[in-house]
CSV table of C-alpha atoms in Angstrom, one decimal:
chain,number,residue,atom,x,y,z
A,1,LYS,CA,-6.0,-19.2,2.4
A,2,ALA,CA,-3.1,-17.7,4.5
A,3,GLY,CA,-2.4,-14.0,4.0
A,4,VAL,CA,0.9,-12.2,3.4
A,5,THR,CA,3.3,-12.8,6.2
A,6,GLN,CA,6.3,-10.7,7.2
A,7,THR,CA,9.1,-11.4,9.5
A,8,PRO,CA,10.3,-10.2,11.9
A,9,ARG,CA,7.6,-7.9,13.0
A,10,TYR,CA,9.9,-5.6,15.0
A,11,LEU,CA,13.6,-4.8,14.7
A,12,ILE,CA,15.9,-2.4,16.5
A,13,LYS,CA,19.2,-1.7,14.9
A,14,THR,CA,22.0,0.9,15.3
A,15,ARG,CA,23.3,3.2,12.6
A,16,GLY,CA,25.7,1.5,10.2
A,17,GLN,CA,24.3,-2.0,10.6
A,18,GLN,CA,22.4,-3.8,7.9
A,19,VAL,CA,19.1,-5.6,8.1
A,20,THR,CA,17.2,-8.2,6.1
A,21,LEU,CA,13.4,-8.4,6.1
A,22,SER,CA,11.4,-11.3,4.7
A,23,CYS,CA,8.0,-11.5,3.0
A,24,SER,CA,6.0,-14.6,2.1
A,25,PRO,CA,3.2,-13.9,-0.4
A,26,ILE,CA,-0.2,-15.5,-0.7
A,27,SER,CA,0.0,-18.9,-2.2
A,28,GLY,CA,-0.1,-18.6,-6.0
A,29,HIS,CA,0.9,-15.0,-6.1
A,30,ARG,CA,4.0,-14.3,-8.1
A,31,SER,CA,4.4,-10.5,-7.7
A,32,VAL,CA,5.8,-9.0,-4.5
A,33,SER,CA,6.1,-5.2,-4.0
A,34,TRP,CA,7.8,-3.4,-1.1
A,35,TYR,CA,6.8,-0.1,0.4
A,36,GLN,CA,8.2,2.2,3.1
A,37,GLN,CA,5.8,4.1,5.3
A,38,THR,CA,6.9,7.1,7.4
A,39,PRO,CA,4.9,9.8,9.1
A,40,GLY,CA,6.5,12.5,6.9
A,41,GLN,CA,6.6,10.8,3.5
A,42,GLY,CA,3.7,8.5,3.7
A,43,LEU,CA,3.8,5.3,1.7
A,44,GLN,CA,6.5,5.1,-0.9
A,45,PHE,CA,7.2,2.3,-3.4
A,46,LEU,CA,10.6,0.6,-3.1
A,47,PHE,CA,10.6,-2.1,-5.7
A,48,GLU,CA,8.7,-5.0,-7.3
A,49,TYR,CA,9.7,-8.5,-8.1
A,50,PHE,CA,8.0,-11.0,-10.4
A,51,SER,CA,9.4,-14.5,-11.1
A,52,GLU,CA,12.7,-13.6,-9.4
A,53,THR,CA,13.2,-10.5,-11.5
A,54,GLN,CA,13.0,-6.9,-10.4
A,55,ARG,CA,10.7,-5.2,-12.8
A,56,ASN,CA,10.3,-1.8,-11.1
A,57,LYS,CA,12.2,0.3,-8.7
A,58,GLY,CA,11.4,3.5,-6.8
A,59,ASN,CA,13.6,6.4,-5.9
A,60,PHE,CA,15.6,5.0,-3.1
A,61,PRO,CA,19.4,4.8,-2.7
A,62,GLY,CA,21.3,1.7,-3.6
A,63,ARG,CA,21.5,0.8,0.1
A,64,PHE,CA,18.0,-0.7,-0.4
A,65,SER,CA,18.0,-3.9,-2.3
A,66,GLY,CA,15.9,-7.0,-2.6
A,67,ARG,CA,15.5,-10.3,-4.2
A,68,GLN,CA,12.9,-13.0,-4.9
A,69,PHE,CA,13.2,-16.7,-4.6
A,70,SER,CA,11.8,-19.4,-6.9
A,71,ASN,CA,8.9,-20.0,-4.4
A,72,SER,CA,8.0,-16.2,-4.7
A,73,ARG,CA,9.2,-15.4,-1.2
A,74,SER,CA,11.0,-12.1,-1.1
A,75,GLU,CA,13.6,-10.4,1.0
A,76,MET,CA,14.7,-6.8,1.2
A,77,ASN,CA,18.0,-5.7,2.6
A,78,VAL,CA,19.1,-2.3,3.9
A,79,SER,CA,22.8,-1.7,4.3
A,80,THR,CA,24.6,1.0,6.3
A,81,LEU,CA,21.4,1.9,8.2
A,82,GLU,CA,20.7,5.6,8.8
A,83,LEU,CA,18.3,7.1,11.4
A,84,GLY,CA,16.0,8.1,8.6
A,85,ASP,CA,15.5,4.5,7.6
A,86,SER,CA,13.3,4.0,10.7
A,87,ALA,CA,9.9,3.2,9.2
A,88,LEU,CA,7.2,0.6,8.8
A,89,TYR,CA,8.2,-1.7,5.8
A,90,LEU,CA,5.3,-3.3,4.1
A,91,CYS,CA,5.2,-5.9,1.4
A,92,ALA,CA,2.3,-6.7,-0.8
A,93,SER,CA,1.6,-9.6,-3.1
A,94,SER,CA,-0.6,-10.0,-6.2
A,95,LEU,CA,-1.1,-12.5,-8.9
A,96,ASP,CA,0.7,-10.4,-11.4
A,97,SER,CA,2.4,-7.0,-11.6
A,98,ARG,CA,-0.3,-5.3,-13.6
A,99,ASN,CA,-3.9,-4.6,-12.9
A,100,ASN,CA,-4.3,-6.9,-10.0
A,101,GLU,CA,-5.4,-6.3,-6.4
A,102,GLN,CA,-2.5,-6.0,-4.0
A,103,PHE,CA,-2.8,-7.6,-0.5
A,104,PHE,CA,-0.5,-6.3,2.2
A,105,GLY,CA,1.2,-8.0,5.1
A,106,PRO,CA,1.3,-6.7,8.7
A,107,GLY,CA,4.6,-4.9,8.1
A,108,THR,CA,8.0,-4.9,9.9
A,109,ARG,CA,8.6,-2.0,12.2
A,110,LEU,CA,12.3,-1.0,11.9
A,111,THR,CA,13.8,1.4,14.5
A,112,VAL,CA,17.3,2.7,13.9
A,113,LEU,CA,19.1,4.1,16.9
B,1,LYS,CA,4.1,12.6,-12.7
B,2,GLN,CA,1.1,11.0,-10.9
B,3,GLU,CA,0.0,12.7,-7.8
B,4,VAL,CA,-2.8,11.4,-5.5
B,5,THR,CA,-4.6,13.7,-3.1
B,6,GLN,CA,-7.0,12.9,-0.3
B,7,ILE,CA,-9.2,15.5,1.3
B,8,PRO,CA,-9.9,16.0,4.1
B,9,ALA,CA,-6.9,14.8,6.0
B,10,ALA,CA,-9.1,14.1,9.1
B,11,LEU,CA,-12.8,13.6,9.7
B,12,SER,CA,-14.8,13.1,12.8
B,13,VAL,CA,-18.5,12.0,12.6
B,14,PRO,CA,-21.1,10.7,15.1
B,15,GLU,CA,-22.0,7.1,14.9
B,16,GLY,CA,-24.7,6.4,12.3
B,17,GLU,CA,-23.8,9.1,10.0
B,18,ASN,CA,-22.6,8.3,6.4
B,19,LEU,CA,-18.9,8.9,5.6
B,20,VAL,CA,-17.8,10.4,2.3
B,21,LEU,CA,-14.0,10.2,1.6
B,22,ASN,CA,-12.5,11.8,-1.5
B,23,CYS,CA,-9.5,10.9,-3.6
B,24,SER,CA,-8.2,12.7,-6.7
B,25,PHE,CA,-5.4,11.8,-9.1
B,26,THR,CA,-3.7,13.8,-11.8
B,27,ASP,CA,-3.0,11.2,-14.5
B,28,SER,CA,-6.0,9.2,-15.9
B,29,ALA,CA,-3.7,6.5,-17.4
B,30,ILE,CA,-4.4,4.0,-14.7
B,31,TYR,CA,-5.3,0.3,-14.5
B,32,ASN,CA,-7.2,0.5,-11.3
B,33,LEU,CA,-7.8,2.4,-8.1
B,34,GLN,CA,-7.8,0.6,-4.7
B,35,TRP,CA,-9.1,1.7,-1.3
B,36,PHE,CA,-7.4,0.5,1.8
B,37,ARG,CA,-8.0,0.8,5.5
B,38,GLN,CA,-5.1,1.0,8.0
B,39,ASP,CA,-5.4,0.7,11.8
B,40,PRO,CA,-2.6,2.3,13.9
B,41,GLY,CA,0.7,0.5,13.5
B,42,LYS,CA,-0.8,-2.2,11.3
B,43,GLY,CA,-0.7,-3.2,7.7
B,44,LEU,CA,-3.2,-2.2,5.0
B,45,THR,CA,-6.5,-4.0,4.5
B,46,SER,CA,-7.8,-3.9,1.0
B,47,LEU,CA,-11.4,-2.7,0.9
B,48,LEU,CA,-12.3,-2.3,-2.8
B,49,LEU,CA,-10.6,-2.5,-6.1
B,50,ILE,CA,-12.1,-0.5,-9.0
B,51,GLN,CA,-10.9,-1.3,-12.5
B,52,SER,CA,-10.4,1.7,-14.8
B,53,SER,CA,-13.4,0.5,-17.0
B,54,GLN,CA,-15.7,0.4,-14.0
B,55,ARG,CA,-17.8,3.3,-12.5
B,56,GLU,CA,-18.4,1.8,-9.1
B,57,GLN,CA,-17.8,-1.1,-6.8
B,58,THR,CA,-19.8,-2.2,-3.7
B,59,SER,CA,-19.1,-4.4,-0.7
B,60,GLY,CA,-21.5,-4.4,2.2
B,61,ARG,CA,-21.8,-0.9,3.6
B,62,LEU,CA,-19.0,0.3,1.3
B,63,ASN,CA,-19.4,1.9,-2.1
B,64,ALA,CA,-16.7,3.4,-4.2
B,65,SER,CA,-17.1,5.4,-7.4
B,66,LEU,CA,-14.6,6.2,-10.1
B,67,ASP,CA,-14.6,9.0,-12.6
B,68,LYS,CA,-11.4,8.4,-14.5
B,69,SER,CA,-11.8,11.4,-16.9
B,70,SER,CA,-12.0,13.9,-14.0
B,71,GLY,CA,-9.5,12.0,-11.9
B,72,ARG,CA,-11.7,11.4,-8.9
B,73,SER,CA,-12.9,8.6,-6.7
B,74,THR,CA,-15.2,8.7,-3.7
B,75,LEU,CA,-15.6,6.1,-1.0
B,76,TYR,CA,-19.0,6.0,0.8
B,77,ILE,CA,-19.4,4.2,4.1
B,78,ALA,CA,-23.0,3.9,5.1
B,79,ALA,CA,-24.2,4.1,8.7
B,80,SER,CA,-20.8,4.5,10.3
B,81,GLN,CA,-19.8,2.6,13.4
B,82,PRO,CA,-17.0,3.2,16.0
B,83,GLY,CA,-15.2,0.2,14.5
B,84,ASP,CA,-14.9,2.2,11.2
B,85,SER,CA,-12.4,4.5,12.9
B,86,ALA,CA,-9.1,4.1,11.0
B,87,THR,CA,-7.1,5.8,8.3
B,88,TYR,CA,-8.4,5.3,4.8
B,89,LEU,CA,-6.0,5.4,1.9
B,90,CYS,CA,-6.6,5.3,-1.9
B,91,ALA,CA,-4.0,4.2,-4.4
B,92,VAL,CA,-3.7,4.1,-8.2
B,93,GLN,CA,-1.7,1.8,-10.4
B,94,ALA,CA,-0.5,3.6,-13.5
B,95,THR,CA,-0.5,1.8,-16.9
B,96,ASP,CA,3.2,2.4,-17.4
B,97,SER,CA,4.3,0.9,-14.0
B,98,TRP,CA,4.9,-2.7,-12.9
B,99,GLY,CA,3.5,-3.5,-9.5
B,100,LYS,CA,3.7,0.1,-8.1
B,101,LEU,CA,0.8,1.7,-6.3
B,102,GLN,CA,0.9,5.5,-5.9
B,103,PHE,CA,-0.8,6.4,-2.6
B,104,GLY,CA,-2.6,9.4,-1.2
B,105,ALA,CA,-1.7,10.6,2.3
B,106,GLY,CA,-4.9,9.2,3.7
B,107,THR,CA,-7.9,10.4,5.6
B,108,GLN,CA,-8.0,9.7,9.3
B,109,VAL,CA,-11.5,8.9,10.4
B,110,VAL,CA,-12.9,9.0,13.9
B,111,VAL,CA,-16.5,7.8,14.6
B,112,THR,CA,-17.7,8.8,18.0
B,113,PRO,CA,-20.3,6.7,19.8
């Protein structure tokens, strides 16, 4: 069974640009959660999608958005990039949103110059 | 507000010694607690998931205990090997939250040959 995949693996952008990251969950998983990992803040929850609906959202500005498609694949978008958005972005998939093991992808390393 | 703490932040042991990693959380209203391993620059690998109704979970050389009432979990790794060197993270899923894991800052482990 294939694991969670994320594309691209690395991105370099400049301030003010926007970026879209993609996540394909494990087959049969309908919940996708996104996290930001930085050395200073650790792992922080961005949002969670289940059956194309956002069911939970962390404390991030509106520049961070996401969506989920009917095949459970998910994308997150960051607009008007800031230097502080440089981070490892991880997505995780699980069968459902509650009380299920989460499996993580390899992450997308975003560098904002 | 749930807070997850991992002590110590770093640990160095000689090969063959048993590892004991601690995780504490402030709110006992959780569905489960999950232990992960992260290698530098990589995604998270799920090690063990303990449901809130369980006291412990075992997988090979790994054993994790959970005391929900006192807000503590301990991960034991028997007979450590250099390949166990990594950062270990614990995370809890609260009962009032869809798809969100609350992470500790992690314990960085070095096993010396």
